[in-house]
Amino acid sequence: MDHEADAYRTDLMTITRFVLNEQSKYPESRGDFSILLSHIVLGCKFVCTAVNKAGLAKLIGLAGETNVQGEEQKKLDVLSNEVFVKALVSSGRTCILVSEEDEEANFVEHSKRGRYCVVFDPLDGSSNIDCGVSIGTIFGIYMVKDDHDPTLDDVLQPGKHMLAAGYCMYGSSCTLVLSTGEGVNGFTLDPSLGEFILTHPDIKIPKKGKIYSVNEGNAKNWDAPTAKYVEKCKFPKDGSSPKSLRYIGSMVADVHRTLLYGGIFLYPADKKSPNGKLRVLYEVFPMSFLMEQAGGQAFTGKQRALELIPEKIHDRSPIFLGSYDDVEEIKALYAAEVKGE
Ligand code: AFP
């Protein structure tokens, strides 16, 4: 009998236990972060259940509203946003919330205020709901500078100031990937226990990958470095094998695959969208934070993504993220473009 394996199966590392273990490394900690995270986890469990039931419960379909990005809003988007906002406010640990679904930042009322700012997309990839493709929640956490007087500047900070970031993917299993700035860990929801269990400890992205992930339908509007890079992926001149293309169109799913298998995910600028499509605060930053923590890189076409300073809460940015060596290649192409080569 393999006693070690048996011990592992019976000694479950739940996300709560994991975070409390981390917290115990900081004796001065008041446990606020653990409480905040437990409320985020609750939101993820709720949304997971709602997503799983969507077809049956007839929750899917248009809610008849458009969100601030001018996109059609699905009932699940509305529901997920409400659940997360309520869970975060009731944690008593937040002071500013920025959601993809809300035009304005939400300043938590004084009596329920805490020290953390949470930026999040409650249900990213929602155009995929109706066909059952994996979708997810993305979040990033900042600490407010002055908890008596929180201002929008507390969330308009470069991504490198985030304390933690993560996503929860609602797919064939429900997987929560989290970084508190000391590596990346993945937890899978055990539906029978209702607990997220550590299943992917210390995730490291392969240094180089064999997959590129991009919406090639936008190719006619790409700039030269992006076009050259994708051409290299398909027709490498150094004798290496071409890369495979995988694109789901749901950032959480595309980034999750990139993190585990390696490769590169691109949402570049193009002539129609000079800032790309993805939102800085609650898409680009959290995913870039996770990539760097896993040993990869994230680049905007001009700079390290986490050094970008957003001007508005719903700003967008081009993004190239993934395996270290793959991102290095696209950086070299942009550098050559600047030099006029
Ligand atoms: P939706 O939430 O409208 O489905 O958009 C998803 C998303 O923001 C992100 O999850 C994808 O990576 C990206 O857009 C896909 O965009 P394209 O459809 O333009 O490829």
Short mmCIF file of C-alpha atoms and ligand atoms in Angstrom, two decimals:
data_model
loop_
_atom_site.label_atom_id
_atom_site.label_comp_id
_atom_site.label_asym_id
_atom_site.label_seq_id
_atom_site.Cartn_x
_atom_site.Cartn_y
_atom_site.Cartn_z
CA MET A 1 0.00 0.00 0.00
CA ASP A 2 1.28 3.44 -0.86
CA HIS A 3 0.94 5.14 2.54
CA GLU A 4 2.26 8.45 1.28
CA ALA A 5 -0.35 8.63 -1.49
CA ASP A 6 -3.04 7.52 0.95
CA ALA A 7 -2.05 10.24 3.40
CA TYR A 8 -2.32 12.77 0.59
CA ARG A 9 -5.82 11.58 -0.28
CA THR A 10 -7.02 11.81 3.32
CA ASP A 11 -5.15 14.94 4.36
CA LEU A 12 -6.89 17.45 2.14
CA MET A 13 -5.38 20.88 1.69
CA THR A 14 -8.44 23.07 1.29
CA ILE A 15 -8.06 26.62 0.08
CA THR A 16 -9.05 27.90 3.54
CA ARG A 17 -6.37 25.78 5.21
CA PHE A 18 -3.85 26.88 2.60
CA VAL A 19 -4.56 30.58 3.12
CA LEU A 20 -4.52 30.22 6.92
CA ASN A 21 -1.14 28.44 6.66
CA GLU A 22 0.14 31.35 4.57
CA GLN A 23 -1.30 33.81 7.06
CA SER A 24 0.49 32.12 9.97
CA LYS A 25 3.82 33.13 8.36
CA TYR A 26 2.89 36.73 9.22
CA PRO A 27 2.19 36.83 13.00
CA GLU A 28 1.13 40.50 12.76
CA SER A 29 -1.62 39.56 10.29
CA ARG A 30 -5.18 40.22 11.46
CA GLY A 31 -6.71 37.62 9.15
CA ASP A 32 -8.47 40.24 7.03
CA PHE A 33 -7.10 38.85 3.79
CA SER A 34 -8.23 35.31 4.67
CA ILE A 35 -11.73 36.62 5.38
CA LEU A 36 -11.81 38.55 2.11
CA LEU A 37 -10.67 35.51 0.18
CA SER A 38 -13.28 33.29 1.79
CA HIS A 39 -15.95 35.69 0.47
CA ILE A 40 -14.43 35.56 -3.02
CA VAL A 41 -14.44 31.76 -2.81
CA LEU A 42 -18.10 31.85 -1.81
CA GLY A 43 -18.89 33.98 -4.87
CA CYS A 44 -17.02 31.51 -7.10
CA LYS A 45 -18.94 28.55 -5.67
CA PHE A 46 -22.24 30.32 -6.22
CA VAL A 47 -21.41 31.25 -9.81
CA CYS A 48 -20.13 27.72 -10.48
CA THR A 49 -23.44 26.27 -9.35
CA ALA A 50 -25.39 28.84 -11.39
CA VAL A 51 -23.30 28.14 -14.52
CA ASN A 52 -23.79 24.39 -14.12
CA LYS A 53 -27.52 24.83 -13.75
CA ALA A 54 -27.84 27.49 -16.43
CA GLY A 55 -29.28 25.30 -19.17
CA LEU A 56 -31.72 23.58 -16.86
CA ALA A 57 -32.81 26.61 -14.93
CA LYS A 58 -33.29 28.65 -18.09
CA LEU A 59 -31.07 31.28 -16.61
CA ILE A 60 -29.28 31.84 -19.89
CA GLY A 61 -30.47 34.34 -22.43
CA LEU A 62 -30.44 38.08 -22.64
CA ALA A 63 -31.38 40.14 -19.64
CA GLY A 64 -32.35 42.94 -21.97
CA GLU A 65 -29.62 45.30 -20.78
CA THR A 66 -26.30 46.45 -22.17
CA ASN A 67 -23.24 46.85 -19.96
CA VAL A 68 -20.80 49.76 -19.94
CA GLN A 69 -18.79 48.22 -22.79
CA GLY A 70 -21.93 48.27 -24.96
CA GLU A 71 -22.14 44.47 -24.90
CA GLU A 72 -25.30 42.45 -24.48
CA GLN A 73 -25.65 41.41 -20.87
CA LYS A 74 -26.72 37.90 -20.03
CA LYS A 75 -28.70 37.00 -16.96
CA LEU A 76 -25.74 35.15 -15.57
CA ASP A 77 -23.58 38.28 -15.84
CA VAL A 78 -26.09 40.24 -13.83
CA LEU A 79 -26.46 37.50 -11.26
CA SER A 80 -22.73 36.91 -10.90
CA ASN A 81 -22.05 40.60 -10.47
CA GLU A 82 -24.69 40.92 -7.77
CA VAL A 83 -23.36 37.90 -5.94
CA PHE A 84 -19.78 39.13 -5.97
CA VAL A 85 -20.63 42.70 -4.98
CA LYS A 86 -22.75 41.47 -2.06
CA ALA A 87 -20.16 38.90 -0.96
CA LEU A 88 -17.35 41.47 -1.10
CA VAL A 89 -19.27 44.21 0.70
CA SER A 90 -20.49 41.82 3.40
CA SER A 91 -16.92 40.65 4.04
CA GLY A 92 -16.42 44.03 5.75
CA ARG A 93 -12.89 44.05 4.33
CA THR A 94 -13.33 46.06 1.11
CA CYS A 95 -13.53 49.77 0.41
CA ILE A 96 -13.57 50.07 -3.40
CA LEU A 97 -14.96 47.60 -5.91
CA VAL A 98 -14.45 47.86 -9.66
CA SER A 99 -16.51 45.44 -11.72
CA GLU A 100 -16.59 44.99 -15.48
CA GLU A 101 -20.36 45.20 -15.23
CA ASP A 102 -20.55 48.54 -13.42
CA GLU A 103 -19.76 51.83 -15.08
CA GLU A 104 -18.62 53.50 -11.86
CA ALA A 105 -16.43 52.23 -9.05
CA ASN A 106 -18.41 51.20 -5.99
CA PHE A 107 -17.25 52.91 -2.78
CA VAL A 108 -18.35 50.70 0.09
CA GLU A 109 -20.39 52.48 2.78
CA HIS A 110 -18.41 53.55 5.82
CA SER A 111 -19.81 51.06 8.32
CA LYS A 112 -18.80 48.08 6.14
CA ARG A 113 -15.47 49.41 4.98
CA GLY A 114 -12.14 47.56 5.10
CA ARG A 115 -8.66 48.03 3.63
CA TYR A 116 -8.87 46.17 0.32
CA CYS A 117 -9.84 47.24 -3.20
CA VAL A 118 -11.06 44.46 -5.46
CA VAL A 119 -11.15 44.71 -9.25
CA PHE A 120 -13.01 41.92 -10.99
CA ASP A 121 -14.81 40.58 -14.00
CA PRO A 122 -17.55 38.44 -12.45
CA LEU A 123 -18.20 36.38 -15.58
CA ASP A 124 -15.64 36.76 -18.32
CA GLY A 125 -16.30 35.12 -21.69
CA SER A 126 -20.04 35.37 -21.28
CA SER A 127 -20.69 35.24 -25.04
CA ASN A 128 -19.71 31.57 -24.62
CA ILE A 129 -22.42 30.75 -22.05
CA ASP A 130 -25.04 29.57 -24.48
CA CYS A 131 -22.77 26.92 -25.99
CA GLY A 132 -21.36 25.58 -22.72
CA VAL A 133 -17.75 26.68 -23.26
CA SER A 134 -15.59 27.34 -20.17
CA ILE A 135 -15.97 30.80 -18.71
CA GLY A 136 -14.60 32.35 -15.54
CA THR A 137 -14.27 35.03 -12.89
CA ILE A 138 -11.08 37.11 -12.79
CA PHE A 139 -10.02 39.21 -9.79
CA GLY A 140 -7.19 41.36 -8.49
CA ILE A 141 -6.71 42.79 -5.01
CA TYR A 142 -5.03 46.04 -3.96
CA MET A 143 -4.55 47.57 -0.53
CA VAL A 144 -6.00 51.06 -0.08
CA LYS A 145 -3.43 53.73 0.77
CA ASP A 146 -5.55 55.56 3.34
CA ASP A 147 -8.58 53.65 4.58
CA HIS A 148 -10.22 56.81 5.94
CA ASP A 149 -10.19 58.44 2.56
CA PRO A 150 -10.20 55.93 -0.33
CA THR A 151 -10.03 57.52 -3.77
CA LEU A 152 -10.07 56.23 -7.34
CA ASP A 153 -6.27 56.50 -7.33
CA ASP A 154 -6.23 53.47 -5.04
CA VAL A 155 -7.36 51.32 -7.96
CA LEU A 156 -5.63 53.27 -10.73
CA GLN A 157 -2.32 51.72 -9.72
CA PRO A 158 0.12 49.66 -11.79
CA GLY A 159 -0.57 45.93 -11.67
CA LYS A 160 2.74 45.29 -9.92
CA HIS A 161 1.16 46.83 -6.80
CA MET A 162 -1.50 44.11 -6.63
CA LEU A 163 -1.30 41.99 -3.48
CA ALA A 164 -3.04 39.03 -5.03
CA ALA A 165 -4.78 37.95 -8.20
CA GLY A 166 -6.61 34.93 -9.46
CA TYR A 167 -9.32 33.43 -11.57
CA CYS A 168 -11.93 30.75 -11.22
CA MET A 169 -12.71 28.71 -14.32
CA TYR A 170 -16.14 27.16 -14.70
CA GLY A 171 -15.34 24.29 -17.06
CA SER A 172 -15.30 20.51 -17.00
CA SER A 173 -14.22 21.10 -13.42
CA CYS A 174 -14.28 24.28 -11.36
CA THR A 175 -10.70 25.43 -10.85
CA LEU A 176 -9.50 28.39 -8.82
CA VAL A 177 -5.99 29.63 -9.54
CA LEU A 178 -4.51 32.06 -7.03
CA SER A 179 -1.33 33.99 -6.39
CA THR A 180 -0.67 36.03 -3.28
CA GLY A 181 2.69 37.07 -4.67
CA GLU A 182 4.55 33.90 -3.70
CA GLY A 183 3.99 31.61 -6.66
CA VAL A 184 0.79 30.27 -8.14
CA ASN A 185 -1.44 27.50 -6.81
CA GLY A 186 -4.48 25.83 -8.32
CA PHE A 187 -7.46 24.40 -6.41
CA THR A 188 -10.24 22.24 -7.79
CA LEU A 189 -13.75 22.28 -6.35
CA ASP A 190 -14.79 18.94 -4.93
CA PRO A 191 -18.56 19.23 -5.41
CA SER A 192 -19.30 16.55 -2.82
CA LEU A 193 -17.36 18.43 -0.13
CA GLY A 194 -18.12 21.93 -1.43
CA GLU A 195 -14.43 22.70 -0.89
CA PHE A 196 -11.63 23.83 -3.19
CA ILE A 197 -8.77 21.33 -2.78
CA LEU A 198 -5.15 22.05 -3.70
CA THR A 199 -4.60 20.05 -6.90
CA HIS A 200 -1.98 22.14 -8.73
CA PRO A 201 0.65 23.23 -6.19
CA ASP A 202 3.30 25.76 -7.27
CA ILE A 203 2.36 26.03 -10.95
CA LYS A 204 5.29 26.89 -13.21
CA ILE A 205 4.67 27.70 -16.86
CA PRO A 206 7.00 25.84 -19.29
CA LYS A 207 9.85 28.13 -20.41
CA LYS A 208 8.81 27.71 -24.03
CA GLY A 209 5.58 26.35 -25.47
CA LYS A 210 4.20 24.80 -28.60
CA ILE A 211 0.88 26.66 -28.77
CA TYR A 212 -0.12 30.18 -29.82
CA SER A 213 -3.55 31.55 -29.03
CA VAL A 214 -5.03 34.52 -30.87
CA ASN A 215 -8.14 35.61 -32.76
CA GLU A 216 -6.72 35.30 -36.29
CA GLY A 217 -9.90 36.83 -37.71
CA ASN A 218 -8.38 40.20 -36.81
CA ALA A 219 -5.17 39.52 -38.79
CA LYS A 220 -5.83 42.02 -41.56
CA ASN A 221 -5.71 44.85 -39.05
CA TRP A 222 -2.64 43.73 -37.04
CA ASP A 223 0.55 45.76 -36.77
CA ALA A 224 3.78 44.42 -38.32
CA PRO A 225 5.36 42.81 -35.18
CA THR A 226 2.20 40.81 -34.39
CA ALA A 227 1.82 39.73 -38.02
CA LYS A 228 5.51 38.71 -38.17
CA TYR A 229 5.25 36.79 -34.91
CA VAL A 230 2.22 34.77 -35.98
CA GLU A 231 3.88 34.08 -39.35
CA LYS A 232 6.90 32.73 -37.43
CA CYS A 233 4.62 30.50 -35.35
CA LYS A 234 3.21 28.97 -38.54
CA PHE A 235 6.31 28.97 -40.77
CA PRO A 236 9.37 28.86 -38.50
CA LYS A 237 12.59 29.49 -40.42
CA ASP A 238 14.91 27.90 -37.84
CA GLY A 239 13.92 24.33 -38.61
CA SER A 240 11.68 24.01 -35.53
CA SER A 241 8.12 22.64 -35.78
CA PRO A 242 5.26 25.07 -36.32
CA LYS A 243 3.24 25.89 -33.22
CA SER A 244 -0.34 24.67 -32.85
CA LEU A 245 -3.16 27.21 -32.74
CA ARG A 246 -5.71 26.96 -29.94
CA TYR A 247 -8.24 29.75 -29.36
CA ILE A 248 -11.35 29.44 -27.24
CA GLY A 249 -12.29 33.12 -27.09
CA SER A 250 -12.73 32.97 -23.34
CA MET A 251 -9.70 34.52 -21.65
CA VAL A 252 -9.81 32.42 -18.50
CA ALA A 253 -9.83 29.18 -20.50
CA ASP A 254 -7.15 30.35 -22.96
CA VAL A 255 -4.90 31.62 -20.16
CA HIS A 256 -5.45 28.50 -18.04
CA ARG A 257 -4.30 26.28 -20.89
CA THR A 258 -1.33 28.58 -21.53
CA LEU A 259 -0.33 28.45 -17.86
CA LEU A 260 -0.44 24.66 -17.70
CA TYR A 261 0.86 23.70 -21.16
CA GLY A 262 2.98 26.73 -22.05
CA GLY A 263 2.89 28.90 -25.16
CA ILE A 264 1.59 32.39 -25.74
CA PHE A 265 -1.78 34.14 -25.57
CA LEU A 266 -2.12 37.31 -27.63
CA TYR A 267 -4.79 39.98 -27.78
CA PRO A 268 -2.90 42.62 -29.76
CA ALA A 269 -3.82 46.12 -30.82
CA ASP A 270 -5.18 46.43 -34.32
CA LYS A 271 -6.13 49.26 -36.65
CA LYS A 272 -9.73 49.19 -35.44
CA SER A 273 -8.88 48.86 -31.73
CA PRO A 274 -5.57 50.63 -31.04
CA ASN A 275 -5.77 49.59 -27.38
CA GLY A 276 -6.80 46.02 -28.04
CA LYS A 277 -9.92 44.64 -26.42
CA LEU A 278 -9.01 43.38 -22.98
CA ARG A 279 -9.44 45.51 -19.88
CA VAL A 280 -6.40 46.53 -17.92
CA LEU A 281 -7.64 46.32 -14.35
CA TYR A 282 -9.59 43.09 -14.30
CA GLU A 283 -8.26 41.10 -17.27
CA VAL A 284 -4.73 42.18 -18.22
CA PHE A 285 -3.34 42.84 -14.72
CA PRO A 286 -4.54 39.73 -12.86
CA MET A 287 -3.49 37.41 -15.70
CA SER A 288 -0.13 39.17 -16.07
CA PHE A 289 0.44 38.90 -12.31
CA LEU A 290 -0.24 35.14 -12.43
CA MET A 291 1.98 34.65 -15.48
CA GLU A 292 4.93 36.42 -13.87
CA GLN A 293 4.43 34.53 -10.62
CA ALA A 294 4.49 31.28 -12.61
CA GLY A 295 7.78 32.23 -14.31
CA GLY A 296 6.33 33.63 -17.54
CA GLN A 297 6.09 37.17 -18.86
CA ALA A 298 3.41 39.67 -19.88
CA PHE A 299 4.06 42.49 -22.36
CA THR A 300 1.81 45.16 -23.87
CA GLY A 301 3.78 45.73 -27.08
CA LYS A 302 5.49 48.69 -25.39
CA GLN A 303 6.28 47.71 -21.81
CA ARG A 304 5.98 45.14 -19.04
CA ALA A 305 2.23 44.86 -18.58
CA LEU A 306 2.34 45.17 -14.79
CA GLU A 307 4.02 48.60 -15.08
CA LEU A 308 1.16 50.13 -17.00
CA ILE A 309 -0.66 52.88 -15.07
CA PRO A 310 -4.37 52.88 -15.95
CA GLU A 311 -6.00 56.29 -16.36
CA LYS A 312 -9.60 55.10 -16.16
CA ILE A 313 -11.10 52.06 -14.50
CA HIS A 314 -12.28 50.46 -17.76
CA ASP A 315 -9.11 51.15 -19.80
CA ARG A 316 -7.98 48.51 -22.30
CA SER A 317 -4.53 47.37 -23.38
CA PRO A 318 -2.97 45.04 -25.93
CA ILE A 319 -1.46 42.00 -24.21
CA PHE A 320 1.01 39.22 -25.01
CA LEU A 321 1.47 36.76 -22.16
CA GLY A 322 2.78 33.29 -21.56
CA SER A 323 6.01 31.29 -21.59
CA TYR A 324 9.14 33.36 -20.94
CA ASP A 325 10.90 32.53 -24.22
CA ASP A 326 7.82 32.99 -26.38
CA VAL A 327 7.12 36.46 -24.96
CA GLU A 328 10.83 37.27 -25.39
CA GLU A 329 10.39 36.67 -29.14
CA ILE A 330 7.51 39.10 -29.52
CA LYS A 331 9.39 41.67 -27.41
CA ALA A 332 12.34 41.38 -29.82
CA LEU A 333 10.05 42.01 -32.80
CA TYR A 334 8.60 45.15 -31.21
CA ALA A 335 12.11 46.35 -30.27
CA ALA A 336 13.24 45.84 -33.89
CA GLU A 337 10.22 47.81 -35.11
CA VAL A 338 11.16 50.74 -32.86
CA LYS A 339 14.72 50.67 -34.26
CA GLY A 340 13.25 50.63 -37.76
CA GLU A 341 14.77 47.25 -38.67
P1 AFP B 1 -17.10 38.16 -23.86
O1 AFP B 1 -17.22 38.31 -22.36
O2 AFP B 1 -17.87 39.17 -24.64
O3 AFP B 1 -17.38 36.74 -24.32
O4 AFP B 1 -15.58 38.49 -24.22
C1 AFP B 1 -14.59 37.66 -23.77
C2 AFP B 1 -13.28 38.37 -23.78
O5 AFP B 1 -13.35 39.56 -23.04
C3 AFP B 1 -12.15 37.48 -23.30
O6 AFP B 1 -12.56 36.55 -22.35
C4 AFP B 1 -11.63 36.84 -24.55
O7 AFP B 1 -10.27 36.50 -24.46
C5 AFP B 1 -11.87 37.88 -25.60
O8 AFP B 1 -12.93 38.71 -25.12
C6 AFP B 1 -12.27 37.29 -26.92
O9 AFP B 1 -12.43 38.30 -27.84
P2 AFP B 1 -12.71 38.00 -29.39
O10 AFP B 1 -14.08 37.41 -29.47
O11 AFP B 1 -12.60 39.33 -30.06
O12 AFP B 1 -11.66 37.04 -29.88
#
